[in-house]
PDB file of C-alpha atoms in Angstrom:
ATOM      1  CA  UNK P 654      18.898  -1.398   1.227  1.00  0.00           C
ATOM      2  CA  UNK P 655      20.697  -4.787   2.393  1.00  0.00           C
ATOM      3  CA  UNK P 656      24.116  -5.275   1.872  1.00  0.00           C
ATOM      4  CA  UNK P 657      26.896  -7.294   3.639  1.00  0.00           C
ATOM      5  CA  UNK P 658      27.359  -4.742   6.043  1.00  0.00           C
ATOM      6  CA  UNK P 659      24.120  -3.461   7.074  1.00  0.00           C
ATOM      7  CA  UNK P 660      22.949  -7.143   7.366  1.00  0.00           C
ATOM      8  CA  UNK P 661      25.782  -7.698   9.574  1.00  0.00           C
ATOM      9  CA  UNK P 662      25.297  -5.019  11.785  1.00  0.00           C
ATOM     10  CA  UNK P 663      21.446  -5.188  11.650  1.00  0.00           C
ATOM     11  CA  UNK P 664      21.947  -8.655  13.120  1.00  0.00           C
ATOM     12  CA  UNK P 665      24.294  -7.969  15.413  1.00  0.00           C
ATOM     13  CA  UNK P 666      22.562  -4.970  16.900  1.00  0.00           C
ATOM     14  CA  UNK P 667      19.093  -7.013  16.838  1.00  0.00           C
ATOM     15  CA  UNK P 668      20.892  -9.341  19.186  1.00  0.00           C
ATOM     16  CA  UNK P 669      22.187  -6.687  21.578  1.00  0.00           C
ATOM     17  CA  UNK P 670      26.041  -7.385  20.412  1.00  0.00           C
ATOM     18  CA  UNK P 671      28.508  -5.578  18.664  1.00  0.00           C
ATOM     19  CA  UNK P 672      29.807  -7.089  15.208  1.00  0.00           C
ATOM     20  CA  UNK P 673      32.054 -10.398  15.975  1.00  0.00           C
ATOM     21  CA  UNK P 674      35.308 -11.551  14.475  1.00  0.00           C
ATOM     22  CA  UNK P 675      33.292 -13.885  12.240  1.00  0.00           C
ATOM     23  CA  UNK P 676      30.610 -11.206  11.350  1.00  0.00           C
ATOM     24  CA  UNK P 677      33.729  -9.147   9.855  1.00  0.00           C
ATOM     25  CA  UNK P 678      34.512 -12.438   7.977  1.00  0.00           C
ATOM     26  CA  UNK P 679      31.385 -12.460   6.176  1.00  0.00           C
ATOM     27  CA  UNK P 680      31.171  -9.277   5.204  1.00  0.00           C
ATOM     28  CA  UNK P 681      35.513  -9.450   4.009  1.00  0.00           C
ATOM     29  CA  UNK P 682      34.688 -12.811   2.289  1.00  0.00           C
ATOM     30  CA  UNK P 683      31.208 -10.335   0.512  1.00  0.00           C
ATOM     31  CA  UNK P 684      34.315  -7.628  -0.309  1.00  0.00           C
ATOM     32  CA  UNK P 685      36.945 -10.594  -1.739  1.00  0.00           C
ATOM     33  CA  UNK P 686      33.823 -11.843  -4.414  1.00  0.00           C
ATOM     34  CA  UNK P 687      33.226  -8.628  -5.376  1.00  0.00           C
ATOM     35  CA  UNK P 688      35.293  -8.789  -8.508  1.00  0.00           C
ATOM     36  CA  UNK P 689      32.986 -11.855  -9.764  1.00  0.00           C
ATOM     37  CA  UNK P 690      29.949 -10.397  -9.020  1.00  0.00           C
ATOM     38  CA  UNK P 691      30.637  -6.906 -10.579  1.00  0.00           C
ATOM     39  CA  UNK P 692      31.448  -9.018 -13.710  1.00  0.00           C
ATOM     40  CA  UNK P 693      28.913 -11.364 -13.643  1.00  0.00           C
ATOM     41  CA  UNK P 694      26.450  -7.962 -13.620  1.00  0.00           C
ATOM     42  CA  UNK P 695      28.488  -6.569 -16.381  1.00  0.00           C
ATOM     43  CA  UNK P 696      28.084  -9.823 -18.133  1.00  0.00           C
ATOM     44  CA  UNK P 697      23.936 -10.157 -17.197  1.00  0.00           C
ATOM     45  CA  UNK P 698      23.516  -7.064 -18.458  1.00  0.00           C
ATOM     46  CA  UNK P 699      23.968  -7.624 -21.524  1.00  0.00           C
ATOM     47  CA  UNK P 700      22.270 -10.558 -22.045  1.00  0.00           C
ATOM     48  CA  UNK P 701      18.728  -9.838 -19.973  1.00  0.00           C
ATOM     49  CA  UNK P 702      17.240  -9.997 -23.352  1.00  0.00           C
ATOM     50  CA  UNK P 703      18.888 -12.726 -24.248  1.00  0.00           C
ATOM     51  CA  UNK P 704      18.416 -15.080 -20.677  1.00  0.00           C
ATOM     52  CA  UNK P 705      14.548 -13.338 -20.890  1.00  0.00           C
ATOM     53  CA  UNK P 706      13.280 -14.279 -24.061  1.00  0.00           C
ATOM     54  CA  UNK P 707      15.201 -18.110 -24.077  1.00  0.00           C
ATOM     55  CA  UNK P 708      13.504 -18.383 -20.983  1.00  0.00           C
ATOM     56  CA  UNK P 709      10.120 -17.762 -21.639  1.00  0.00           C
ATOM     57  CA  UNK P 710      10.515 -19.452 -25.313  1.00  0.00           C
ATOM     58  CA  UNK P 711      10.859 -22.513 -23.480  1.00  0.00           C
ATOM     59  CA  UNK P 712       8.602 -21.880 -20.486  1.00  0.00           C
ATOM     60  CA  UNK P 713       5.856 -21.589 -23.175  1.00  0.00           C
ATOM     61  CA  UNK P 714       6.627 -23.516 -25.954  1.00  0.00           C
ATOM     62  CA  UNK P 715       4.691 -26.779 -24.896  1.00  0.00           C
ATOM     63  CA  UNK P 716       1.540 -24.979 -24.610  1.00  0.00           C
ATOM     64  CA  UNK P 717       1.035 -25.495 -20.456  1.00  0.00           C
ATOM     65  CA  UNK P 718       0.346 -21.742 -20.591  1.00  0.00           C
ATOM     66  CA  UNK P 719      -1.837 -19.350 -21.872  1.00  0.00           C
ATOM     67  CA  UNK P 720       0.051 -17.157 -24.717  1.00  0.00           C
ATOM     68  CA  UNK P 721      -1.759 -14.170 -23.281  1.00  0.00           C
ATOM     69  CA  UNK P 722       0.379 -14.022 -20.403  1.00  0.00           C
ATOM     70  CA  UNK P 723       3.427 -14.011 -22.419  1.00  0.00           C
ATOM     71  CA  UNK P 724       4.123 -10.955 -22.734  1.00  0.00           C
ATOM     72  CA  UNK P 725       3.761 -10.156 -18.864  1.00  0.00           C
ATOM     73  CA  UNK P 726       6.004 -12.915 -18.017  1.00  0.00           C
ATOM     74  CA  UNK P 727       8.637 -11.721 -20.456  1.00  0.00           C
ATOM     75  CA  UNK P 728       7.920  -7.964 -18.557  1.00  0.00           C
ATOM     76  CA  UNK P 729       8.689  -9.675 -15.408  1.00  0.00           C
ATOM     77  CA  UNK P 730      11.506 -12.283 -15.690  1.00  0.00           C
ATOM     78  CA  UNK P 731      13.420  -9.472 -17.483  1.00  0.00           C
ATOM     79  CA  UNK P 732      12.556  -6.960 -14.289  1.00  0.00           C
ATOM     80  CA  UNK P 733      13.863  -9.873 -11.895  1.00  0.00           C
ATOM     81  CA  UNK P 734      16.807 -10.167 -13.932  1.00  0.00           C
ATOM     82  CA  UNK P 735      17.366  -6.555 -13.518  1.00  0.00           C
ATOM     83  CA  UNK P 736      16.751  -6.872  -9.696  1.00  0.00           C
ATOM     84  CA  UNK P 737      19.366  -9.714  -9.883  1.00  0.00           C
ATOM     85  CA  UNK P 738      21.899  -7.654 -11.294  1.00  0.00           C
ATOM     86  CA  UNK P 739      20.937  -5.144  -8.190  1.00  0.00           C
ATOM     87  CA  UNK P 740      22.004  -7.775  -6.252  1.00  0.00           C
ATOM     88  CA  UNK P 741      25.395  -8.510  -7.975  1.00  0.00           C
ATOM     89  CA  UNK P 742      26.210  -4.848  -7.592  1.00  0.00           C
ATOM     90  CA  UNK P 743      25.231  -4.483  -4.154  1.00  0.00           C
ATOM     91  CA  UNK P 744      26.339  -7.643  -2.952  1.00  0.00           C
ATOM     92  CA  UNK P 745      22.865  -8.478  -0.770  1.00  0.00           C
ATOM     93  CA  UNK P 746      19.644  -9.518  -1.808  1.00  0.00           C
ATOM     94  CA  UNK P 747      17.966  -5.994  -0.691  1.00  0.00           C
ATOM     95  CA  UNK P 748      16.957  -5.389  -4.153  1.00  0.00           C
ATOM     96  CA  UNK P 749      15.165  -8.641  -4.271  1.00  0.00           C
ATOM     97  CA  UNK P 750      13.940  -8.583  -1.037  1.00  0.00           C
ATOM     98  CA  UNK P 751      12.361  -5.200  -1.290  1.00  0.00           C
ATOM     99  CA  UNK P 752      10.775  -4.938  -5.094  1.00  0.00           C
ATOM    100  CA  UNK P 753      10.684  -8.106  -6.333  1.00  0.00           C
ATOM    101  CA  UNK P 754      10.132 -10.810  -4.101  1.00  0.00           C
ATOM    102  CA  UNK P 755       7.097  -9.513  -1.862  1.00  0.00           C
ATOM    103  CA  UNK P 756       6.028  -7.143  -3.993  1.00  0.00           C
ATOM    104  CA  UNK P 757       6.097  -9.091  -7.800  1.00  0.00           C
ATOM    105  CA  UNK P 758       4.752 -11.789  -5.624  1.00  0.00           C
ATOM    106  CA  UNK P 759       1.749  -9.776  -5.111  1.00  0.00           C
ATOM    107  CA  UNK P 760       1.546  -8.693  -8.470  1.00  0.00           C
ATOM    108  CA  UNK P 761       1.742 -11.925 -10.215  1.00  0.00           C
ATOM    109  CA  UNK P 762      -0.978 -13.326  -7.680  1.00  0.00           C
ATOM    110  CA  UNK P 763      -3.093 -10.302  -8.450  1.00  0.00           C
ATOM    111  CA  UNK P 764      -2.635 -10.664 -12.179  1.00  0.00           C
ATOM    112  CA  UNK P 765      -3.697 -14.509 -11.955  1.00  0.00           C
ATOM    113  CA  UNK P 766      -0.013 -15.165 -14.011  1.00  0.00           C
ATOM    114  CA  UNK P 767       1.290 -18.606 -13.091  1.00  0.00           C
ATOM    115  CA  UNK P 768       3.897 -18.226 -10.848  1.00  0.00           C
ATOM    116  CA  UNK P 769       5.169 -22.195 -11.885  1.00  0.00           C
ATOM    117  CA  UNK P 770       5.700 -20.578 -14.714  1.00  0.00           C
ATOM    118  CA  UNK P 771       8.391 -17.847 -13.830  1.00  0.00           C
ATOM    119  CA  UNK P 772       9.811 -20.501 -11.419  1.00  0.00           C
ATOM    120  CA  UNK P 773      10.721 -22.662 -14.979  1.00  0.00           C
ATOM    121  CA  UNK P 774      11.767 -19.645 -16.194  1.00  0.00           C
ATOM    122  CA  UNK P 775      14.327 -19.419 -13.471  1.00  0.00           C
ATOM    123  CA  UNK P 776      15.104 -23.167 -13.664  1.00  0.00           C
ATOM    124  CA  UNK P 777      15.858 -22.978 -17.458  1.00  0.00           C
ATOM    125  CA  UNK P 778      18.158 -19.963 -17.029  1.00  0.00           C
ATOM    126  CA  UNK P 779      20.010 -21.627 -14.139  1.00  0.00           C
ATOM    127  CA  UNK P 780      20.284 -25.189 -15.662  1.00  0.00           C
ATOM    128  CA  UNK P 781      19.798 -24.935 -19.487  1.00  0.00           C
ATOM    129  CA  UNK P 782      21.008 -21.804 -20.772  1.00  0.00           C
ATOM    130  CA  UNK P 783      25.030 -22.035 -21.147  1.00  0.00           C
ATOM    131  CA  UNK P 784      26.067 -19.004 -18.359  1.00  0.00           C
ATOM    132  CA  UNK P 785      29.847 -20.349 -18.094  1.00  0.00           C
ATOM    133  CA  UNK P 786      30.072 -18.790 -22.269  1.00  0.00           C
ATOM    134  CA  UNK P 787      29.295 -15.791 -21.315  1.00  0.00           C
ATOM    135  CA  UNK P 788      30.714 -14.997 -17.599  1.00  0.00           C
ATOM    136  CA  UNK P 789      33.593 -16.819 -15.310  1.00  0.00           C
ATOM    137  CA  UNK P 790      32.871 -19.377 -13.028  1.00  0.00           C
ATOM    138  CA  UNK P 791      33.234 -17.460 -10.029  1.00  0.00           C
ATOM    139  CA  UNK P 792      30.589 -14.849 -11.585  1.00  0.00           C
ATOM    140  CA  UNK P 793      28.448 -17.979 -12.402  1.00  0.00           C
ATOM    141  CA  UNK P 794      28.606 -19.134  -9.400  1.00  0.00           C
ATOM    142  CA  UNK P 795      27.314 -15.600  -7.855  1.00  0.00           C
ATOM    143  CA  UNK P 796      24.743 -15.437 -10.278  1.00  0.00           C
ATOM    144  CA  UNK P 797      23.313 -18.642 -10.223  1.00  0.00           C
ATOM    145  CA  UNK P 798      23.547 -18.091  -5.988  1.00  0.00           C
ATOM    146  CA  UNK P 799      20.855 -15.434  -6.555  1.00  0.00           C
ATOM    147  CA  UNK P 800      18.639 -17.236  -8.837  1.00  0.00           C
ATOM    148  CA  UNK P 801      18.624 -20.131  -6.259  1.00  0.00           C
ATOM    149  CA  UNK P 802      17.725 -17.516  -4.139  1.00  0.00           C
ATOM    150  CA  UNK P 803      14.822 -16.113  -5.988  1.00  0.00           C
ATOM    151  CA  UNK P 804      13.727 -19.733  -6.899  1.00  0.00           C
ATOM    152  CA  UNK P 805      13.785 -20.705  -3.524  1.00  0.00           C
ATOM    153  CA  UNK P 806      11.383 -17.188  -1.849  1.00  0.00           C
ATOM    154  CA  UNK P 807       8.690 -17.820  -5.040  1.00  0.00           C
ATOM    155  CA  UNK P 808       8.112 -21.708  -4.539  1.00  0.00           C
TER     156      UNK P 808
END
């Protein structure tokens, strides 16, 4: 799995180098915002119910989808939620990366599910719902990073 480290040394050893001065920045700037994104998983993890179902309330409401997919999307914002809070943990995107960006991507193409539909989803969490009640701004700040992120690899 990615993580500050083994992207820093992945890259450095795909470019024939060993790790620079500024590679060990990155990955001791990863270790100083660890704090805020432990705590903004602490504080995601108890809401994914919460952020999921707000979400896909609003995603739906106006009637641009059909209701039968509902309950899928709901399934699968709340997994990428989950992979999010990976992320916060870990400190990389590896958890994205690996299950949920190629492979929900294939899913959700396979399924015929709108994926405009869990990009609002993302949108509303990021802009509408009020994170900075529930979690710090530095944790918001990490959060909201990854769900750029995951924004961002599904457009």
């Amino acid at each position: 799995m990615k993580s500050a480290v083994t992207t820093v040394v992945s890259a450095a050893d795909a470019a024939g180098r060993f790790p620079s001065m500024s590679d060990f920045e990155s990955v001791k700037g990863s270790f100083d915002r660890a704090k805020a994104r432990l705590e903004a998983a602490e504080k995601l993890a108890s809401c994914l119910d919460k952020f999921t179902n707000l979400a896909v309330d609003a995603v739906y409401q106006n009637g641009s989808y059909e209701q039968a997919n509902k309950d899928k999307c709901v399934r699968d914002i709340h997994h990428y939620l989950r992979l999010i809070n990976y992320c916060l943990v870990t400190g990389g995107t590896g958890p994205l990366d690996e299950w949920g960006i190629s492979g929900m991507r294939e899913i959700i193409r396979i399924q015929l599910l709108p994926t405009a539909a869990y990009i609002e989803a993302f949108i509303f969490i990021r802009d509408e719902i009020k994170i900075n009640d529930v979690m710090g701004q530095q944790a918001e700040t990490e959060f909201k990073g990854l769900l750029d992120y995951l924004i961002n690899a599904l457009a």
